[in-house]
Coordinates of N, CA, C and O in Angstrom, one line a residue:
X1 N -79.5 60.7 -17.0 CA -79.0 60.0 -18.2 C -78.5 61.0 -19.2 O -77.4 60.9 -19.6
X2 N -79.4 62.2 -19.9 CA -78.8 63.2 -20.7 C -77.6 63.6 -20.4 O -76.6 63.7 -21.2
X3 N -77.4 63.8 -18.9 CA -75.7 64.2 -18.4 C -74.4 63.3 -19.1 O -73.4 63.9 -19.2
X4 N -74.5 62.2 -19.5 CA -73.8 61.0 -19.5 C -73.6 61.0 -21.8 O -72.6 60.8 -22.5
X5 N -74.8 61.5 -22.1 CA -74.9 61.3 -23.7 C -73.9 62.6 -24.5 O -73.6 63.4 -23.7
X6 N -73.6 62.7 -25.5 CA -73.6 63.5 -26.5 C -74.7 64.3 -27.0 O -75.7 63.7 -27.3
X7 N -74.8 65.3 -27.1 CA -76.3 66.4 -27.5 C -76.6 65.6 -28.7 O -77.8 65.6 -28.5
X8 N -76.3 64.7 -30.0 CA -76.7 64.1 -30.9 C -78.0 63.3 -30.0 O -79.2 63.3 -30.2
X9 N -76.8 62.6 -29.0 CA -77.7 61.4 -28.5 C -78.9 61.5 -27.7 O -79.7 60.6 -27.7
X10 N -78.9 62.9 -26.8 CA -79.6 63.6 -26.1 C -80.9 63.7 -27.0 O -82.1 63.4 -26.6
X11 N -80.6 64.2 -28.3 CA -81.9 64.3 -29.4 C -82.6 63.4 -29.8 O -83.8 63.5 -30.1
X12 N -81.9 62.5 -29.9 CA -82.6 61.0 -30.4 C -83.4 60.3 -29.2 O -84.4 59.6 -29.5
X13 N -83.2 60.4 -28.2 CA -83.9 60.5 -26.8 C -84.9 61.3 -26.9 O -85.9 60.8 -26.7
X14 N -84.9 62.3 -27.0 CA -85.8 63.2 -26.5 C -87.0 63.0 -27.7 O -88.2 63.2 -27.7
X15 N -86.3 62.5 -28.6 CA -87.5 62.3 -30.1 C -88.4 61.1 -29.4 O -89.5 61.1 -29.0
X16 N -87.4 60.1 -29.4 CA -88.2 58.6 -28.8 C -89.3 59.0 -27.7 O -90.1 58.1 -27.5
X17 N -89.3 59.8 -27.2 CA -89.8 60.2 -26.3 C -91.3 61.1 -26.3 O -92.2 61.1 -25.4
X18 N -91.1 61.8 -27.7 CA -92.2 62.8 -28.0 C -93.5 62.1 -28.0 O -94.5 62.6 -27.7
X19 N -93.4 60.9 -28.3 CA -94.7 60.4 -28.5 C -95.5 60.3 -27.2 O -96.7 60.6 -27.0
X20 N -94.6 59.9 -26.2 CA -95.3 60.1 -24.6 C -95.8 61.3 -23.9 O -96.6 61.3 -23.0
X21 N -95.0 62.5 -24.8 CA -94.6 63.4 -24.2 C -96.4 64.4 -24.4 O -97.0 65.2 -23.7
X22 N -96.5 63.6 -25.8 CA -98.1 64.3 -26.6 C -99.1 63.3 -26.3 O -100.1 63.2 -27.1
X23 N -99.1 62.5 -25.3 CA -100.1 61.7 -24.6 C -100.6 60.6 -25.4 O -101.8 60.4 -25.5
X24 N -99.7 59.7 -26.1 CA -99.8 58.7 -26.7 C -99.3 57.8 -25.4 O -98.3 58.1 -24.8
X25 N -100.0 56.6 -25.1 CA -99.7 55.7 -24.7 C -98.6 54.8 -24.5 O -98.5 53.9 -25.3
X26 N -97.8 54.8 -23.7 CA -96.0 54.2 -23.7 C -96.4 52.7 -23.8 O -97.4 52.4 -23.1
X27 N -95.9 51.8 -24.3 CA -95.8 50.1 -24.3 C -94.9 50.1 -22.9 O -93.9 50.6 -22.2
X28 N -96.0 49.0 -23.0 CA -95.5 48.6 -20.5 C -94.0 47.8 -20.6 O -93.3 47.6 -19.6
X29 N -93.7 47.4 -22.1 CA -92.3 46.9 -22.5 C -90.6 47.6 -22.6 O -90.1 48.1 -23.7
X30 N -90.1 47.5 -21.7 CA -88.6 48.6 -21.7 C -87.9 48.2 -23.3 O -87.9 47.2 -24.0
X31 N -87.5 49.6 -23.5 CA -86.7 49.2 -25.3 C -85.8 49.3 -24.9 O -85.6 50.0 -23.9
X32 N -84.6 48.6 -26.0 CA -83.3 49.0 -25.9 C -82.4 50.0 -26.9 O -82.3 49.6 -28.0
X33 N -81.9 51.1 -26.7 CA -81.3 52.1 -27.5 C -79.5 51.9 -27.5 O -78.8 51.5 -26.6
X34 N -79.3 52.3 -28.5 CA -77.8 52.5 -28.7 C -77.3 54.0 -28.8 O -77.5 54.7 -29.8
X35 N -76.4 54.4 -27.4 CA -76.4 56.1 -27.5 C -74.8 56.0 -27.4 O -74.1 55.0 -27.2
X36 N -74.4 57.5 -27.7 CA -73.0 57.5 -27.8 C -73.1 58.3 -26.3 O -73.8 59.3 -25.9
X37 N -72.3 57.8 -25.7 CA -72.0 58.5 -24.4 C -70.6 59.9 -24.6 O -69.7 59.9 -25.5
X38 N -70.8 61.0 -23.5 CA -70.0 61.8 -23.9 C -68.7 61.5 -23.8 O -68.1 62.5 -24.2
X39 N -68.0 60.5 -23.5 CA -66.7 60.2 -23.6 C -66.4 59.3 -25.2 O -65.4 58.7 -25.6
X40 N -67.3 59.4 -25.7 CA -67.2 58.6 -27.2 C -67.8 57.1 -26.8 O -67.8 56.4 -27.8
X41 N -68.1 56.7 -26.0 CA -68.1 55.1 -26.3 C -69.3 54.8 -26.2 O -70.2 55.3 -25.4
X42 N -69.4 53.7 -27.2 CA -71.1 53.3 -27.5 C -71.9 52.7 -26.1 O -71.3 51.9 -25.4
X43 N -73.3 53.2 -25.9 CA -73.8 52.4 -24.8 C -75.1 52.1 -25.4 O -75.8 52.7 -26.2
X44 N -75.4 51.0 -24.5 CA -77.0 50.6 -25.1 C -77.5 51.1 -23.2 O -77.1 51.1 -22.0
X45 N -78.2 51.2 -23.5 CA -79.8 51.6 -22.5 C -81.2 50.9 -22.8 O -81.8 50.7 -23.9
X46 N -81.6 50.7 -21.5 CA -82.8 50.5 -22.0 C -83.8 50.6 -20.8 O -84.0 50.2 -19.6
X47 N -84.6 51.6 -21.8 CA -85.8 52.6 -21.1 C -87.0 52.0 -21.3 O -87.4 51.2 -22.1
X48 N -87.8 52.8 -20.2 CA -89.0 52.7 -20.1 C -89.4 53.8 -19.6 O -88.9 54.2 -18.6
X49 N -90.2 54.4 -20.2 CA -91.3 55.2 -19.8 C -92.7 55.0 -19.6 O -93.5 54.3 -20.2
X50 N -93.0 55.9 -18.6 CA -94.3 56.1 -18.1 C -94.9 57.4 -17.7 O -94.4 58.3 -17.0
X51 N -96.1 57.4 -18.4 CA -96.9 58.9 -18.4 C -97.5 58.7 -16.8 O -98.1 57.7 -16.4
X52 N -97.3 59.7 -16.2 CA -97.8 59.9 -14.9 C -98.1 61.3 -15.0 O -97.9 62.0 -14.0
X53 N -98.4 61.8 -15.7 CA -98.9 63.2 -15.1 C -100.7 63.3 -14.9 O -101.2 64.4 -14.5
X54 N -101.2 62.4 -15.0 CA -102.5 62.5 -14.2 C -102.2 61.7 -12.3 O -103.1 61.4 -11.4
X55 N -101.2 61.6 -12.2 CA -101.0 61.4 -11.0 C -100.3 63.0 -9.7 O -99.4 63.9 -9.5
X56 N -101.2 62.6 -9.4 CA -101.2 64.2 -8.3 C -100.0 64.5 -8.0 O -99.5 65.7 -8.1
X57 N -99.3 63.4 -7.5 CA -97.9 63.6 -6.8 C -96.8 63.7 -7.7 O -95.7 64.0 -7.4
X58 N -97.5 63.1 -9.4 CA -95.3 63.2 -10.0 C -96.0 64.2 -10.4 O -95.9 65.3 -9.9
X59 N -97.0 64.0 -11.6 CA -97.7 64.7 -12.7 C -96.6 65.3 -13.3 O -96.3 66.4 -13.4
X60 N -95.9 64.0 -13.8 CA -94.6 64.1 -15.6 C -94.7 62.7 -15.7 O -95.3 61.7 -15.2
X61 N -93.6 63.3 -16.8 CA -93.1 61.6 -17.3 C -92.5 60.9 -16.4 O -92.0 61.7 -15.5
X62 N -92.2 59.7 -16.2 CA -91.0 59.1 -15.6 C -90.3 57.9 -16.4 O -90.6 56.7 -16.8
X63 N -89.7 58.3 -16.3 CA -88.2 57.6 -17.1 C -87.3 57.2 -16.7 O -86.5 57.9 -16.1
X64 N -87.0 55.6 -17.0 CA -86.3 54.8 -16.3 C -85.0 54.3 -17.1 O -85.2 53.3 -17.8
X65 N -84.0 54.7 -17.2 CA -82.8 53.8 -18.3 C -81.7 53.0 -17.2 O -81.1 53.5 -16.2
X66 N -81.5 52.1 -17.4 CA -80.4 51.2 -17.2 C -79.3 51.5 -18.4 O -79.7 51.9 -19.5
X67 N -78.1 51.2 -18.0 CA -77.1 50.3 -19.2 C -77.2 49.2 -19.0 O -77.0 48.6 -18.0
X68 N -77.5 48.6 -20.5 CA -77.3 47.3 -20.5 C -76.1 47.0 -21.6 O -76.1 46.0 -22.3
X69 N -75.3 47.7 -21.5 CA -73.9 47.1 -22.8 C -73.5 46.0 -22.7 O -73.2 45.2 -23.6
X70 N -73.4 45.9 -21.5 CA -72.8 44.5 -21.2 C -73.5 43.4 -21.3 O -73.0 42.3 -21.6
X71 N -75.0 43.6 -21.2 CA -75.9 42.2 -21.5 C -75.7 42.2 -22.9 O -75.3 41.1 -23.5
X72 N -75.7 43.3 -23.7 CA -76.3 43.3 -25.6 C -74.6 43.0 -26.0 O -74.5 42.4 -27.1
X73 N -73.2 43.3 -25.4 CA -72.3 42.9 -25.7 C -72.2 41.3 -25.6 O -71.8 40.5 -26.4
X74 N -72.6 41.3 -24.7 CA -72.4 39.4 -24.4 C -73.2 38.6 -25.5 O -72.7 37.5 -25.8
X75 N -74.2 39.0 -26.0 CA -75.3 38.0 -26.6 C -75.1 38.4 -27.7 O -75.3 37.6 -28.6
X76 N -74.6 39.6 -28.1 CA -74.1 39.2 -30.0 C -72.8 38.4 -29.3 O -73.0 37.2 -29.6
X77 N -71.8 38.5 -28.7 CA -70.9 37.4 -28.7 C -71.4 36.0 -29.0 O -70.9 35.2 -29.8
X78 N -72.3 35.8 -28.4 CA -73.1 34.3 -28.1 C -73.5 34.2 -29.8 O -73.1 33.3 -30.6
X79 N -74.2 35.1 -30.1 CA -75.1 35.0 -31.8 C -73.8 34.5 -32.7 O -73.9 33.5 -33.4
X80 N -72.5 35.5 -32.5 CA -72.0 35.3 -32.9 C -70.8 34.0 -33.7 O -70.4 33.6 -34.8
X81 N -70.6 33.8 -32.5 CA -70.3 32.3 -31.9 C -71.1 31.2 -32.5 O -70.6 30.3 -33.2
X82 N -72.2 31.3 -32.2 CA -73.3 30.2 -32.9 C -73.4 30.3 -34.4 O -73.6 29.3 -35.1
X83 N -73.3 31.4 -34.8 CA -73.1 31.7 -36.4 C -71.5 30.8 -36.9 O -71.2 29.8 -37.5
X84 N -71.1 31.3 -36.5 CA -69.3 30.7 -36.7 C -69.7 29.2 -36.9 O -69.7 28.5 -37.9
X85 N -70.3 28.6 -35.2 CA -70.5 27.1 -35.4 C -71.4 26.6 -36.4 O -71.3 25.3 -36.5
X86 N -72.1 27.0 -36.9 CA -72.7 26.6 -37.5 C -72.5 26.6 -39.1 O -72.9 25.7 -39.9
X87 N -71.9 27.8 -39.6 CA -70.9 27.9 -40.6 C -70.1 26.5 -40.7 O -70.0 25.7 -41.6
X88 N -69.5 26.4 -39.6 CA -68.3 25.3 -39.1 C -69.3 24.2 -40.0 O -69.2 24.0 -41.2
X89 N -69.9 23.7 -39.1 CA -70.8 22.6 -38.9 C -71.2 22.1 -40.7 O -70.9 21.0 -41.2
X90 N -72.0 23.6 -41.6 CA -71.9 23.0 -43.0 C -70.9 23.0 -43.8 O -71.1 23.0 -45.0
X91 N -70.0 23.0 -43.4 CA -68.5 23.1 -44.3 C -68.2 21.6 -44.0 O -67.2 21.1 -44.4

């Protein structure tokens, strides 16, 4: 995933991450981020991590990102849309 970001965005990752990284507990829930990818264009992701390093065989983090632009592109469309109508609707 870092291969794909901008070093800005590479850092904001790597921050989100420190908390796991110093043995705080990760939420079993994937979050969604907004990174600038290196060709300039906005991407959302959404990670999850997991502390495995008391496991014999990874013993690191593991970190899982999808893109999801396309889901978070679609559903502000949808938000958006329903805002309009509903504007519509008290007018």
């Amino acid at each position: 995933v870092k291969e794909l970001l901008t070093a800005e965005s590479v850092a904001a990752l790597e921050r989100r991450l420190a908390p796991i990284a110093a043995g705080r507990t990760p939420g079993r829930e994937p979050r969604t981020y907004e990174f600038i990818a290196a060709d300039g264009s906005s991407r959302h992701l959404e990670v999850l991590a997991t502390d495995l390093r008391s496991n014999p065989r990874i013993r690191g983090l593991c970190v899982v990102a999808r893109d999801v632009t396309d889901r978070v592109d679609s559903q502000r469309e949808r938000d958006a849309l329903e805002q309009r109508q509903q504007l519509a609707t008290r007018a």
